[in-house]
Short mmCIF file of C-alpha atoms and ligand atoms in Angstrom, two decimals:
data_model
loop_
_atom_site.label_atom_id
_atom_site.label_comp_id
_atom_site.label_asym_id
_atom_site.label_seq_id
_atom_site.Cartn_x
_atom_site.Cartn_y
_atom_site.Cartn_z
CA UNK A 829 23.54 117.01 28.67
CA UNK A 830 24.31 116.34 32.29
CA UNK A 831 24.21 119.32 34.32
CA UNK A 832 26.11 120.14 37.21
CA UNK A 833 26.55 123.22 40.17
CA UNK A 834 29.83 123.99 41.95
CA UNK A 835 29.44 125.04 45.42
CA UNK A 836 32.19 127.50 45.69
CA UNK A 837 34.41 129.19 43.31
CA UNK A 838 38.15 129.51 45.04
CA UNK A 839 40.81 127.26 43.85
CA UNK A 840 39.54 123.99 43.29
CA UNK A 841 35.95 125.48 42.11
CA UNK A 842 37.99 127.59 39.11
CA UNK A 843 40.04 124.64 38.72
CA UNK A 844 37.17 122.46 37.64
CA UNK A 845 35.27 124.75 35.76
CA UNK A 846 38.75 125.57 33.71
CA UNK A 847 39.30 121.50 33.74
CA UNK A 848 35.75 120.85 31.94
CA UNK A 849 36.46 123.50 29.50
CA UNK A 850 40.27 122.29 28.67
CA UNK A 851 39.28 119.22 28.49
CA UNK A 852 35.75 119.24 27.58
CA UNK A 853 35.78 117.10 24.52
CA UNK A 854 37.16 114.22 25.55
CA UNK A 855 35.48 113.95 29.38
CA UNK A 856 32.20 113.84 26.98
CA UNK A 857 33.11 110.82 25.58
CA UNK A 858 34.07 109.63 28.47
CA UNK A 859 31.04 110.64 30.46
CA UNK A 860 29.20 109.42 27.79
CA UNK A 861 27.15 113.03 27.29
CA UNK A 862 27.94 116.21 28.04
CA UNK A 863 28.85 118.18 31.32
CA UNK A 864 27.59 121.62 31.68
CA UNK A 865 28.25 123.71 34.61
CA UNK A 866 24.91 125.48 35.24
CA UNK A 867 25.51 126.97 38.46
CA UNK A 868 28.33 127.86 40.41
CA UNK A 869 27.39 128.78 44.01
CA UNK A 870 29.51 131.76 45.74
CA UNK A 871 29.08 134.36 47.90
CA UNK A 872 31.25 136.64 45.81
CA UNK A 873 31.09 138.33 42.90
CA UNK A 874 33.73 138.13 39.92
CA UNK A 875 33.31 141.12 37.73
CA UNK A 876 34.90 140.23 34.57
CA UNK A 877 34.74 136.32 34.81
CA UNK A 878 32.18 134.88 32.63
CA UNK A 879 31.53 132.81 35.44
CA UNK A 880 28.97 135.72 36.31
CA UNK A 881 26.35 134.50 33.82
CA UNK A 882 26.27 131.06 36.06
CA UNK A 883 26.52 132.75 39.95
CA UNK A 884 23.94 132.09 42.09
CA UNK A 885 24.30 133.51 46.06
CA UNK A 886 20.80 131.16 47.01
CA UNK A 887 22.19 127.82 47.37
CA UNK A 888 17.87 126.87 47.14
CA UNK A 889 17.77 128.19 43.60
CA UNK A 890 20.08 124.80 42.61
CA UNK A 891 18.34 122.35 45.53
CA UNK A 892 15.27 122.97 43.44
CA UNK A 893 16.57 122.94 40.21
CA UNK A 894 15.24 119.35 39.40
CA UNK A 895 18.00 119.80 35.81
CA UNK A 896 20.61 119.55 37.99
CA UNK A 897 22.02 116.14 38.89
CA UNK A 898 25.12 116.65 40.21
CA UNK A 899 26.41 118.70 43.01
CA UNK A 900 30.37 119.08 42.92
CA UNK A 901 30.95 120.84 46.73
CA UNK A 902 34.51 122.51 46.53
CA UNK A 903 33.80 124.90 49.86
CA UNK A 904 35.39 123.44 52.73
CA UNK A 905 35.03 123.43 55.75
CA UNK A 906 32.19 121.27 57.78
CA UNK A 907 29.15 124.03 57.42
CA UNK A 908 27.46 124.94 55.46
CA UNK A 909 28.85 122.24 53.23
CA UNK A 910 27.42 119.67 55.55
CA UNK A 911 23.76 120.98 55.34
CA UNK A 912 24.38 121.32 51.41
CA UNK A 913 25.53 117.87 50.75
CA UNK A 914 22.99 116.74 52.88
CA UNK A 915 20.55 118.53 51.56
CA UNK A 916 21.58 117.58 47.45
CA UNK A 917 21.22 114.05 48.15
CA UNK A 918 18.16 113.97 50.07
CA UNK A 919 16.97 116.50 46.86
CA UNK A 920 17.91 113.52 44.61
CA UNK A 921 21.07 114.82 43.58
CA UNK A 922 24.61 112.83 43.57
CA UNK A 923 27.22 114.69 45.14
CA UNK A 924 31.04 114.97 44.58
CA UNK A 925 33.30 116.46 47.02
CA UNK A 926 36.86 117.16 47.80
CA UNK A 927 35.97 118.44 51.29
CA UNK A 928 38.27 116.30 53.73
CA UNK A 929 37.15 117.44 56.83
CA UNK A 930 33.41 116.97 55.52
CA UNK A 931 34.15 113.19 54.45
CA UNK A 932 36.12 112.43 57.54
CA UNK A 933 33.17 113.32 59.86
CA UNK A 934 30.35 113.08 58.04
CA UNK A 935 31.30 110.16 55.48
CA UNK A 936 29.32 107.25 56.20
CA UNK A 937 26.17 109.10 57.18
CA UNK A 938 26.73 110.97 53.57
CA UNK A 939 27.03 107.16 51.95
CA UNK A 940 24.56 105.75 53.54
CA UNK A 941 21.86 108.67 51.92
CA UNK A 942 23.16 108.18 48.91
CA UNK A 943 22.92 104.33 48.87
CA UNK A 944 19.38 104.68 49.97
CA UNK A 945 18.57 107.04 47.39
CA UNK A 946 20.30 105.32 44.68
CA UNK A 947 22.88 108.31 43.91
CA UNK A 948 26.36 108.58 44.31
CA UNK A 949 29.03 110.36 46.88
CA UNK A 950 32.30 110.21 45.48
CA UNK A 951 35.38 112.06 47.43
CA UNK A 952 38.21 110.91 45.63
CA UNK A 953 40.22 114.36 45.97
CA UNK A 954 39.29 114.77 49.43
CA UNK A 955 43.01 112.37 50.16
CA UNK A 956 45.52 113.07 48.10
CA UNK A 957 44.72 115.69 45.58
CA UNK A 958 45.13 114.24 42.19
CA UNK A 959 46.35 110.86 43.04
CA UNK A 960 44.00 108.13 42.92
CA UNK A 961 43.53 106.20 46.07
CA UNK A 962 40.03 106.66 47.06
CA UNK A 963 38.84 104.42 44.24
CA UNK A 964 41.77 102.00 44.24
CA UNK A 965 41.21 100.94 47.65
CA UNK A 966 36.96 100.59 47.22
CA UNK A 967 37.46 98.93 43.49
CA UNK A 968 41.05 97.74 43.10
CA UNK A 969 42.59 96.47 45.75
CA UNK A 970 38.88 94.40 47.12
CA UNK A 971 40.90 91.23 47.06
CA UNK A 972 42.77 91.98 49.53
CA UNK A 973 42.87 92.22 53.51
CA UNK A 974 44.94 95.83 54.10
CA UNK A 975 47.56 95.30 56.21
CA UNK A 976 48.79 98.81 56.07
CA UNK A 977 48.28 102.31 54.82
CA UNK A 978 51.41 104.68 55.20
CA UNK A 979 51.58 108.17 53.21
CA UNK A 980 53.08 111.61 53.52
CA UNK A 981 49.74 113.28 52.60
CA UNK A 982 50.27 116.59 53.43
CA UNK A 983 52.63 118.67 50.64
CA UNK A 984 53.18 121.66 53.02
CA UNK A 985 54.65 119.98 55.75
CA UNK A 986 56.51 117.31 52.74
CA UNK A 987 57.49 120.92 51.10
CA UNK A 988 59.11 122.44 54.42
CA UNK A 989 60.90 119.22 55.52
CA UNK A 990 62.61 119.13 52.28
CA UNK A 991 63.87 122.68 52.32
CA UNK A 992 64.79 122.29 55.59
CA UNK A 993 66.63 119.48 54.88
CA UNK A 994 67.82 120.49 51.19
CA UNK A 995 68.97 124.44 52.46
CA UNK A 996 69.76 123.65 56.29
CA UNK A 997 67.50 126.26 57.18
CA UNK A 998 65.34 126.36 60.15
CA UNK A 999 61.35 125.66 60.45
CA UNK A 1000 59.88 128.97 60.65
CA UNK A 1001 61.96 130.00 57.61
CA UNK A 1002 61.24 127.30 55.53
CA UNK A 1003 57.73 127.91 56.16
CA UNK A 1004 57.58 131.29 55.58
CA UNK A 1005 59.01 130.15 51.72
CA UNK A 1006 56.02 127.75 51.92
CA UNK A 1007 53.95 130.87 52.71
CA UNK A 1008 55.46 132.62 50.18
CA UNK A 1009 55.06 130.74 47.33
CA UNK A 1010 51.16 129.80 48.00
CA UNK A 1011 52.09 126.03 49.23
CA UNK A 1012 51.03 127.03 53.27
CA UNK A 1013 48.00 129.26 54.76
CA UNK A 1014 48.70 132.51 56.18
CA UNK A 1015 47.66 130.24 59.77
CA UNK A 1016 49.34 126.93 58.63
CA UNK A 1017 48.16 125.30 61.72
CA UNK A 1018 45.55 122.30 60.16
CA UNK A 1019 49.07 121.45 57.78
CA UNK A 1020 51.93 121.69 60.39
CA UNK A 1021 50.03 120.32 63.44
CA UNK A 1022 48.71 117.25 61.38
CA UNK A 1023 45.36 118.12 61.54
CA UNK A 1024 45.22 118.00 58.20
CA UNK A 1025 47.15 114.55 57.47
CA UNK A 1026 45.12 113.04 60.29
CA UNK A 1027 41.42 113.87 58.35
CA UNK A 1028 43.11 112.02 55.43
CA UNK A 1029 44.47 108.59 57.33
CA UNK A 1030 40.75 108.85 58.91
CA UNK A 1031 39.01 108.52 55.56
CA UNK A 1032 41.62 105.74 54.20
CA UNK A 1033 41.03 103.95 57.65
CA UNK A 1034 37.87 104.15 57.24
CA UNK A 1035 38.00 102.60 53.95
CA UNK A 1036 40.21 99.90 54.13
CA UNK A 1037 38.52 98.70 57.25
CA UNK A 1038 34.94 99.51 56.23
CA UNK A 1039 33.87 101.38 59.85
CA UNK A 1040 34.17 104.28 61.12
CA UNK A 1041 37.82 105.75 62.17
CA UNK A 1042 37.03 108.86 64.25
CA UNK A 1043 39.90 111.20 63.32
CA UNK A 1044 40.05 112.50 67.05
CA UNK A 1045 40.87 109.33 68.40
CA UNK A 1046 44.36 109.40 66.11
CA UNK A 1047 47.17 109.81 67.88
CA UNK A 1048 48.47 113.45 66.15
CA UNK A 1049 51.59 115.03 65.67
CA UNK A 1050 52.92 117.71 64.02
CA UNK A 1051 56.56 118.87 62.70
CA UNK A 1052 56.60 121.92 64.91
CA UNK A 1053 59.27 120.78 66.66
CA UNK A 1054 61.25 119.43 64.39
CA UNK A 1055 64.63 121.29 64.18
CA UNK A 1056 67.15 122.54 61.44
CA UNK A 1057 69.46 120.31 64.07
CA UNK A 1058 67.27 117.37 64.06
CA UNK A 1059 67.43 117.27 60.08
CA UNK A 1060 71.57 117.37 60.46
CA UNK A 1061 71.56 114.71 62.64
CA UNK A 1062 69.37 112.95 60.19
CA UNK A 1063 71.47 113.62 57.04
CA UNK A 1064 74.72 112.53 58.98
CA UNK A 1065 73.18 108.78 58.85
CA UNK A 1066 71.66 108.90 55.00
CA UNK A 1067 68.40 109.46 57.02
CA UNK A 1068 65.60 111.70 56.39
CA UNK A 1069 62.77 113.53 58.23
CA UNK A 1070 59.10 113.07 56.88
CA UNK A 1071 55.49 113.57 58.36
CA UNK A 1072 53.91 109.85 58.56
CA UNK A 1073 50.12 109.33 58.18
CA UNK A 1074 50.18 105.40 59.56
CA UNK A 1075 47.53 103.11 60.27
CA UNK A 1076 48.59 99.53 60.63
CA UNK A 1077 46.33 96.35 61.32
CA UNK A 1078 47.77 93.48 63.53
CA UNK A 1079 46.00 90.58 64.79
CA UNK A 1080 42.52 92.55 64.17
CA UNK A 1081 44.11 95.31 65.94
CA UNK A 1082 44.51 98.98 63.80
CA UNK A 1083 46.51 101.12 65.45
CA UNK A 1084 47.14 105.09 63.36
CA UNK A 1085 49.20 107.44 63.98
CA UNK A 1086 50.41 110.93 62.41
CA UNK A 1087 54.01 111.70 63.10
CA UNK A 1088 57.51 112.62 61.91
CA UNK A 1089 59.56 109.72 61.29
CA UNK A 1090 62.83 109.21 60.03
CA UNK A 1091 64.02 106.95 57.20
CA UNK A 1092 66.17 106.18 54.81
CA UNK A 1093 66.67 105.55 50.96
CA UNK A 1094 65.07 101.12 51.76
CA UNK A 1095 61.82 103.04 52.35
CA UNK A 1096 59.47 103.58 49.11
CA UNK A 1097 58.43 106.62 50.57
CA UNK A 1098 62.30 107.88 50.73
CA UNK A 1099 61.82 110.14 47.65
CA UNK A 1100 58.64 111.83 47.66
CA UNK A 1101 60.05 115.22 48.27
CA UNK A 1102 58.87 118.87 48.05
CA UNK A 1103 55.06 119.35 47.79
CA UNK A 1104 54.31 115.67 45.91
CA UNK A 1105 52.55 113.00 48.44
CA UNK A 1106 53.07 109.69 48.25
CA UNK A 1107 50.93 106.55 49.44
CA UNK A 1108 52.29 103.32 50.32
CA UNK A 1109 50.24 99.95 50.88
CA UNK A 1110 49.95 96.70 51.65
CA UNK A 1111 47.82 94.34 51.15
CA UNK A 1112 47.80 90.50 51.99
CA UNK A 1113 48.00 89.00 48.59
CA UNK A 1114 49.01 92.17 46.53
CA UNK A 1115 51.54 92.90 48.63
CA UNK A 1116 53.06 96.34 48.28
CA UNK A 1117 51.33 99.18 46.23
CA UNK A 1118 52.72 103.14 45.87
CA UNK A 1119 50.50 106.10 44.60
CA UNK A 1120 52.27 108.98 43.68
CA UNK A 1121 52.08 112.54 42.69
CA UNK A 1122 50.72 115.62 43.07
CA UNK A 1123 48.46 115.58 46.43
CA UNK A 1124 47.62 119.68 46.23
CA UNK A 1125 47.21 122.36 43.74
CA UNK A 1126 44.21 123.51 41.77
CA UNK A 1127 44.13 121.82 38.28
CA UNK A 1128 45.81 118.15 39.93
CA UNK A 1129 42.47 118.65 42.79
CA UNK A 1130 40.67 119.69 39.87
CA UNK A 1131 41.47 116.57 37.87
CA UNK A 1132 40.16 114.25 40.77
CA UNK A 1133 36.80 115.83 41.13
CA UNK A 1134 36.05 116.29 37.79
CA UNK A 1135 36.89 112.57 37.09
CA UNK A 1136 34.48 111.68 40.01
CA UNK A 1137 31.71 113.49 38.39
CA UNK A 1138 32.43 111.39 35.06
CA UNK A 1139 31.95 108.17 37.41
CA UNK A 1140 28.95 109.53 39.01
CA UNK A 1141 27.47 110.47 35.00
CA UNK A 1142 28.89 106.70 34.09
CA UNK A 1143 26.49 105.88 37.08
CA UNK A 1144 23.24 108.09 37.10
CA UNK A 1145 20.83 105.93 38.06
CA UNK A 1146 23.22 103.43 40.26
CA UNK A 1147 24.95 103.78 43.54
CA UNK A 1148 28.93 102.64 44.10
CA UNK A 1149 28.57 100.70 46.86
CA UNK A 1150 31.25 101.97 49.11
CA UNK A 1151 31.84 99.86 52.53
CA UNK A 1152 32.38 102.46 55.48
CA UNK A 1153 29.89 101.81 58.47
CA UNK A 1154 29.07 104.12 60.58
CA UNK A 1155 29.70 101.82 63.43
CA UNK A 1156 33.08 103.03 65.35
CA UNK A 1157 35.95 101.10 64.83
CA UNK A 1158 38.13 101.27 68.46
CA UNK A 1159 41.64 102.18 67.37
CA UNK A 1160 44.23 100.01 69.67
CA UNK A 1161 46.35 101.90 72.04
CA UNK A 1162 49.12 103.45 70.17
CA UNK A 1163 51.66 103.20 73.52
CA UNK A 1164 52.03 99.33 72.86
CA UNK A 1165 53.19 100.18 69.01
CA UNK A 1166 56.83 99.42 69.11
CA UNK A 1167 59.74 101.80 67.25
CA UNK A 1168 62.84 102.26 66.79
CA UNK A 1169 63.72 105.78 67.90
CA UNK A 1170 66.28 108.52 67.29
CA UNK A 1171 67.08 110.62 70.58
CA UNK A 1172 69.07 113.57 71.30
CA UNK A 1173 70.38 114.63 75.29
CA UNK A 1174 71.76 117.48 76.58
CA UNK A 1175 74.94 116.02 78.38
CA UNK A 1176 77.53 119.16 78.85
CA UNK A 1177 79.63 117.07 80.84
CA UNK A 1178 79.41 113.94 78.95
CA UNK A 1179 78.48 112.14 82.29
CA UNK A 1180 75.37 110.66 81.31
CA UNK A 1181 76.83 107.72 78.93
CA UNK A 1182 76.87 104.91 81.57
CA UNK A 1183 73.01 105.67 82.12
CA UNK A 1184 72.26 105.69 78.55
CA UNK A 1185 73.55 101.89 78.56
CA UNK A 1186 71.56 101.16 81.71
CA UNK A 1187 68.34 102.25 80.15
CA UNK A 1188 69.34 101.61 76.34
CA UNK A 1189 71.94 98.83 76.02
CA UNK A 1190 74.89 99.64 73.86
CA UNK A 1191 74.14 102.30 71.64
CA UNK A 1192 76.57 104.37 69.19
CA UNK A 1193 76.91 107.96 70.58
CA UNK A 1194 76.18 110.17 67.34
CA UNK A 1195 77.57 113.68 67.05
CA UNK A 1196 77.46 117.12 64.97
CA UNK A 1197 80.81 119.00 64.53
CA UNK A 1198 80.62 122.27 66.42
CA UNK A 1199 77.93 120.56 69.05
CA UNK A 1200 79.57 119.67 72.04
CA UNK A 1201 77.16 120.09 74.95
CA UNK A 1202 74.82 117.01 73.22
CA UNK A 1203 74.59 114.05 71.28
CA UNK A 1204 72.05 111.30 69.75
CA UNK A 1205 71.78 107.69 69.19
CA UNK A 1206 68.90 105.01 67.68
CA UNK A 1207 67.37 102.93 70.52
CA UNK A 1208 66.80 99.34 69.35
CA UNK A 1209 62.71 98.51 69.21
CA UNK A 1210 60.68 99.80 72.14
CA UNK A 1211 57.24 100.21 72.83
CA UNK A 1212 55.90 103.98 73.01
CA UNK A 1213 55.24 103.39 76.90
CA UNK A 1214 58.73 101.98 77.70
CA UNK A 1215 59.89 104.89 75.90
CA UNK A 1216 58.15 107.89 77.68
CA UNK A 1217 59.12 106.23 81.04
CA UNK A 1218 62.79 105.72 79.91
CA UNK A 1219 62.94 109.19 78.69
CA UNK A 1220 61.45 111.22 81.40
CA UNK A 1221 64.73 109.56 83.44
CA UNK A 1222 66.77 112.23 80.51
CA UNK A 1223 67.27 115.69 79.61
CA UNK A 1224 65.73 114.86 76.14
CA UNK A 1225 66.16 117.76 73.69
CA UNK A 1226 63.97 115.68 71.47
CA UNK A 1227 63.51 112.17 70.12
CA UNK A 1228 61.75 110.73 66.97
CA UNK A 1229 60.66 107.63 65.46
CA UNK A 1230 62.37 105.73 63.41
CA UNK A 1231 62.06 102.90 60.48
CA UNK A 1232 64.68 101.72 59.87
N1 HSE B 886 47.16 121.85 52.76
C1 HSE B 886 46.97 120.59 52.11
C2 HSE B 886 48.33 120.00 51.77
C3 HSE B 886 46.14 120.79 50.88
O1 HSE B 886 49.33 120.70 51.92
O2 HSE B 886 48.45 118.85 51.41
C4 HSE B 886 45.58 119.54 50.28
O3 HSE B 886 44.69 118.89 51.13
#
């Protein structure tokens, strides 16, 4: 018997407790011996649960519980998970997490403990939820050189676009339905911002480049201002709106980004709609490679951990060597990335056309029926400094990239 402690018992915590006893049969066969949860850390209590007979508030009583082996942190948040994790592998004890913020920061320090202490720290639900791209990109795709990691990782925002774009309704209601129905926080800020999409491009970056990717130093973006208008203008071309998590390498150079982009049906990304995420990449010999599925939610964030703690049972007494240094890799400036972009003026008196052509070439003029006092068009490829200066020269309502 292999016994485990869950630090934390919200959503994903439940989840995996409810996962090992669903499915507890045949993850013992798989793990090779069985999984008991001994401990489950909260500062709670759940009267009723007979998760009771396992709560522990001293987070000590399972650091020196030499039975325990594995340490599944479901908390959140950077402390005290930080000090916990920490503290489990320097106790001896593998840890496996789904705590994105945690791994982005803290990742290769976490690594290289449990490398030198012959344990494992596996995080495969910290990107993604249940879709597997932690462990295709450190055992899968080795072959290859990554050329490019693109995903909509973040199912609120993917969950508001679409109803945006699906109802014509406006931002703040269509997140208010995402509040509603449990897909956004009460303060959705981490999701709509992209705070939360840029931890996850961080940790792939990090990953597929083997260094550290400091998520501050990724340009960020949100879809705050993204409009019901915006989305109109986007349907009226077959186009549609979605939050990119980017990083791209080119001649050595990684540039990463997190930003609303439009495209259309070519893209593979195209269809991943509502709250599903979807991960596109490319490699130099594999080519292109899409993950898809269900990137939130308890039992799908459930499924990831608990198949992480199988790996790290598979793996007692041997560490997955994962390459992420914690030497800082400099991202390139993202204002010589060149797009394609979508922009819309305010030109009441249609007067500014003739400087549109000075500063853009020929573009086509695209309208909305019942809009008069503005209009749009798609740039050909510019880099994101040309851009800013040709725009400040405009009354810009607001423009967005494009690729296509
Ligand atoms: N708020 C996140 C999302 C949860 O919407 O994708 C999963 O990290």
């Amino acid at each position: 018997m292999i016994n485990i402690a869950v630090l934390g018992y919200g959503t994903i915590g439940s989840g995996v407790v409810e996962v090992l006893s669903i499915n507890g049969d045949s993850i013992e066969k798989r793990a090779g011996d069985k999984i008991n949860v001994k401990y489950v850390l909260d500062k709670k209590e759940f009267p009723g649960d007979p998760i009771m007979e396992k709560l522990v508030h001293d987070y000590d009583i399972i650091l020196n519980d030499p039975e325990v082996k594995i340490v599944v942190e479901v908390m959140g948040g950077i402390e005290p998970a930080f000090t916990f994790v920490k503290g489990a592998l320097l106790a001896g004890k593998s840890v496996v997490t789904s705590n994105k913020e945690l791994v982005a920061k803290h990742g290769a320090e976490l690594l290289s403990i449990a490398k030198e202490k012959n344990l494992n720290f596996l995080f495969e639900a910290s990107v993604g939820g249940g879709i597997p791209i932690i462990r295709p990109l450190n055992q899968s795709l080795t072959a290859d050189e990554i050329e490019e990691i693109t995903g909509i990782l973040n199912g609120t925002t993917n969950y508001i676009l679409s109803k945006m774009s699906e109802e014509g309704i406006d931002f703040e209601t269509a997140l208010k339905d995402a509040q509603n129905k449990g897909y956004a926080e009460r303060n959705p800020e981490a999701d709509v911002e992209g705070y939360d999409a840029c931890r996850k491009i961080a940790i792939l970056s990090s990953l597929a480049y083997g260094m550290q990717v400091d998520f501050e130093d990724i340009y960020t973006e949100g879809i705050t201002k993204i409009t019901d208008i915006d989305i109109k203008y986007a349907k009226s071309i077959g186009a549609r709106i979605k939050l990119f998590a980017s990083s791209v390498k080119q001649e050595e150079k990684v540039y990463a980004m997190v930003a609303p982009v439009m495209i259309k049906n070519n893209h593979p990304l195209y269809s991943v709609n509502d709250v599903f995420n979807g991960i596109f990449v490319k490699g130099n010999v594999i080519g292109d490679v899409m993950f898809y599925g269900s990137g939130a939610g308890k039992l799908p964030t459930a499924s990831a951990v608990v198949a992480d703690v199988v790996d790290v049972a598979k793996h007692l007494n041997k560490n997955i060597w994962t390459i992420w240094s914690s030497k800082k890799l400099n991202l390139a400036d993202v204002n010589n990335i060149k797009h394609r972009f979508f922009v819309r003026i305010s030109d009441k008196d249609n007067q500014l056309s003739t400087k549109i052509r000075e500063l853009f070439g020929s573009v086509e003029l695209l309208s909305l029926e019942g809009l008069q006092e503005e209009y749009g068009f798609i740039t050909s490829e510019l880099t994101e400094r040309e851009m800013k200066e040709k725009l400040k020269q405009l009354p810009v309502i607001n423009s967005i990239r494009v690729r296509f």
